[in-house]
Amino acid sequence: MIACLGRIVHDTDADSIPDDDVSTLSESLDLQGTIESGGITGVAGKDFGGLYSVKPLALIKPSGTEDIARVVKAASQTSHLTVAARGNGHSINGQAMADGGFVIDMRSTEENHFKPLTIDGSHYIDVSGGALWEDVLKRCVSMFRLAPRSWTDYLSLTVGGTLSNAGVSGQAFRFGPQTSNVTELEVVTGKGEITVCSKTQNSELFFGALGGLGQLGIITRARVKLQPAPDMVRWIRVVYTEFEEFTRDAEFLVTQEEGESFDYVEGFVFSNSDDPINGWPSVPLDPDHEFNPAYIPQTASSVLYCLEVALHYRNSDRPSTVDTAVSRLLERLGFIQRLKFQLNVSYVEFLLRVKQVEEHAKANGNWDSPHPWLNIFISKSGIVDFDRTVFRKMLKDGVGGPMLIYPLLRSKWDSRTSVVLPEGEIFYIVALLRFVPKGPTVEKLVAQNHEIIKWCNKEGLDFKLYLPHYQSKEDWKRHFGNQWTRFVERKTSFDPMAILAPGQQIFKRTHIIKP
Ligand code: FAD
């Protein structure tokens, strides 16, 4: 088998592996699933970011965990082949790519697990690492009236893909990120071993794989915590002119006990203009809502702030009960009273809200254009300065898409995982979701992202990139900070030859890892 792999890899260009070589490769790997030449399919060499493209050797559609283990083992017996798990390819900077290596299409395993469990009275679902969160949602709600507790804003992402990063949305202040909401994983390590791990069993692999950027293993199954699914959601947006008031209210809401706050808390910055994408029209939740700029105080600056919250309720709740609960929570907040928008939607509709944005963007061609996104976790200590310089000056006209900002609580994140965070209990996620690369070129937008990071460094802000992208080991070391040694030790234990997730550009394929 290895002789065959070696011949194909050395003698042919990944762009043009002849069909008979693909079938030889397929036979030698002895897979239940299928294998396609990487150059021909194209999809394995691209991602949502649209900034990078590479030519993998082959795209593998495994039928299950055994196939994945076989591919990793085969790669480990060569001197240079790498393996990238590809979730739904929604990375920005080529993180799920393998130049000249194997790309494993995890989506082909999406149906492999779907098993509800009750352990000590709590509900869980075992799902495939290749399942989309939107399918997990629909199936859990329709079959069991249960649902995971912590989400991402957009759900056409895979379970393994978000667990390899963190998985953050407006529920994370209460339940932590998605990495805090799984209790067991099945992982194929870089040695090709299939290992079940949890907090108590193979715990180094369990914690290491969570937020591990795909470096320690390929997550083939996850056990996700569930809660009773509400029927409905009151979805609300309120507007602020002052950043200090916006952050004070957002922080107040995320630090209250359950029952004393909303079930979802997010926020975004928008430009104080009539721009249809970046300005006032981006705030109303419904075409029937009107954003009347006459209500904006004259003192307002170049940007405004929107707090987005939601309250769960049941069909059996009386409308007046929901109204009272919402009023009781809103009356403690200092937003512009006449700039309040609300809508009742089903719980599933609420969680699938970004799907509509996707459909719209697909229709106007923006979905497939490049997305030079930037996601940062910034400590509360630096967020006022960040607003003053970055939002109010550098980005005052917007980024052609949402500029999210909302607080999270460090105590809801498990420090034993591989995720790295700024110091302090309260930190903010800032997400610049650039959509319309008309006007400034993509290079200019990427350069602006670098400028923002450079400014954060210059000002000494305590921050970490989320969905990080670095190209030098020094930068990665700085990113991991005092967690670098632990991360390298875990890499050495579980993927000693650095076969996995080469697109992250952290470790070079080798036989021995050098710290
Ligand atoms: P991929 O991009 O395919 O893979 C990401 C990384 O994980 C790669 O290194 C890959 O090799 C590795 N990987 C993939 N599958 C596995 C696996 N099974 N086991 C081990 N490693 C694996 N993130 C949030 O936290 N919150 C959000 O609200 C949010 N919204 C988003 C909205 C959109 C429109 C997009 C495009 C992205 C959003 N993201 C969000 C980012 C998202 O979490 C990342 O893109 C993430 O990488 C998941 O995408 P994916 O499943 O397509 O994984």
CSV table of C-alpha atoms and ligand atoms in Angstrom, one decimal, residues 48 85-91 95-96 106 129 152-154 157-158 160-162 164-165 167-168 213-214 217-219 367 373 466-467 501 504, ligand 1:
chain,number,residue,atom,x,y,z
A,48,PHE,CA,-15.8,30.1,2.6
A,85,ALA,CA,-10.7,16.9,8.1
A,86,ARG,CA,-13.1,19.2,6.2
A,87,GLY,CA,-16.3,20.0,8.0
A,88,ASN,CA,-18.4,22.3,5.8
A,89,GLY,CA,-15.3,24.3,4.6
A,90,HIS,CA,-16.5,27.4,6.4
A,91,SER,CA,-13.1,28.5,7.5
A,95,GLN,CA,-7.6,25.9,7.9
A,96,ALA,CA,-9.4,22.8,6.5
A,106,MET,CA,-16.6,14.7,7.2
A,129,GLY,CA,-18.5,15.0,13.9
A,152,THR,CA,-23.4,29.3,16.8
A,153,ASP,CA,-25.3,32.1,15.0
A,154,TYR,CA,-25.2,30.1,11.7
A,157,LEU,CA,-21.4,24.3,10.4
A,158,THR,CA,-20.3,20.9,11.4
A,160,GLY,CA,-16.5,18.7,14.6
A,161,GLY,CA,-15.6,22.0,13.0
A,162,THR,CA,-17.1,24.2,15.7
A,164,SER,CA,-12.3,22.3,17.1
A,165,ASN,CA,-12.6,26.1,17.6
A,167,GLY,CA,-18.7,27.5,19.0
A,168,VAL,CA,-20.0,30.8,20.3
A,213,LEU,CA,-7.9,23.5,15.8
A,214,GLY,CA,-8.0,19.9,14.5
A,217,GLY,CA,-7.4,14.2,16.3
A,218,ILE,CA,-10.4,14.0,14.0
A,219,ILE,CA,-13.7,14.2,16.0
A,367,TRP,CA,-22.1,34.3,-0.6
A,373,TRP,CA,-13.5,38.1,8.2
A,466,TYR,CA,-10.8,33.6,17.5
A,467,LEU,CA,-10.6,31.2,14.5
A,501,ALA,CA,-4.9,19.9,9.9
A,504,GLN,CA,-3.6,25.7,10.4
B,1,FAD,P1,-14.1,23.6,8.6
B,1,FAD,O1,-13.9,25.0,8.2
B,1,FAD,O2,-14.3,22.6,7.6
B,1,FAD,O3,-12.9,23.2,9.6
B,1,FAD,C1,-12.4,24.0,10.5
B,1,FAD,C2,-11.1,23.4,11.2
B,1,FAD,O4,-11.5,22.3,12.0
B,1,FAD,C3,-10.1,22.9,10.2
B,1,FAD,O5,-8.8,23.0,10.8
B,1,FAD,C4,-10.5,21.4,10.1
B,1,FAD,O6,-9.4,20.6,9.7
B,1,FAD,C5,-11.0,21.1,11.5
B,1,FAD,N1,-12.0,20.1,11.5
B,1,FAD,C6,-13.2,20.1,10.8
B,1,FAD,N2,-13.9,19.0,11.2
B,1,FAD,C7,-13.2,18.4,12.1
B,1,FAD,C8,-13.4,17.2,12.9
B,1,FAD,N3,-14.5,16.5,12.8
B,1,FAD,N4,-12.5,16.9,13.8
B,1,FAD,C9,-11.4,17.6,14.0
B,1,FAD,N5,-11.1,18.7,13.3
B,1,FAD,C10,-12.0,19.1,12.4
B,1,FAD,N6,-18.3,30.4,14.7
B,1,FAD,C11,-18.8,30.6,16.0
B,1,FAD,O7,-18.2,30.2,16.9
B,1,FAD,N7,-20.0,31.3,16.1
B,1,FAD,C12,-20.7,31.7,15.0
B,1,FAD,O8,-21.8,32.3,15.2
B,1,FAD,C13,-20.2,31.5,13.7
B,1,FAD,N8,-20.9,31.9,12.6
B,1,FAD,C14,-20.4,31.6,11.4
B,1,FAD,C15,-21.2,32.0,10.3
B,1,FAD,C16,-20.7,31.8,9.0
B,1,FAD,C17,-21.5,32.2,7.8
B,1,FAD,C18,-19.4,31.2,8.9
B,1,FAD,C19,-18.9,31.0,7.5
B,1,FAD,C20,-18.7,30.8,9.9
B,1,FAD,C21,-19.2,31.0,11.2
B,1,FAD,N9,-18.5,30.6,12.4
B,1,FAD,C22,-19.0,30.8,13.6
B,1,FAD,C23,-17.1,30.0,12.3
B,1,FAD,C24,-17.1,28.5,12.3
B,1,FAD,O9,-17.2,28.1,13.7
B,1,FAD,C25,-15.9,28.0,11.7
B,1,FAD,O10,-15.9,28.3,10.3
B,1,FAD,C26,-15.6,26.5,11.9
B,1,FAD,O11,-14.4,26.2,11.3
B,1,FAD,C27,-16.7,25.6,11.6
B,1,FAD,O12,-16.8,25.4,10.2
B,1,FAD,P2,-16.8,24.0,9.5
B,1,FAD,O13,-17.7,23.0,10.2
B,1,FAD,O14,-17.1,24.3,8.1
B,1,FAD,O15,-15.3,23.5,9.7
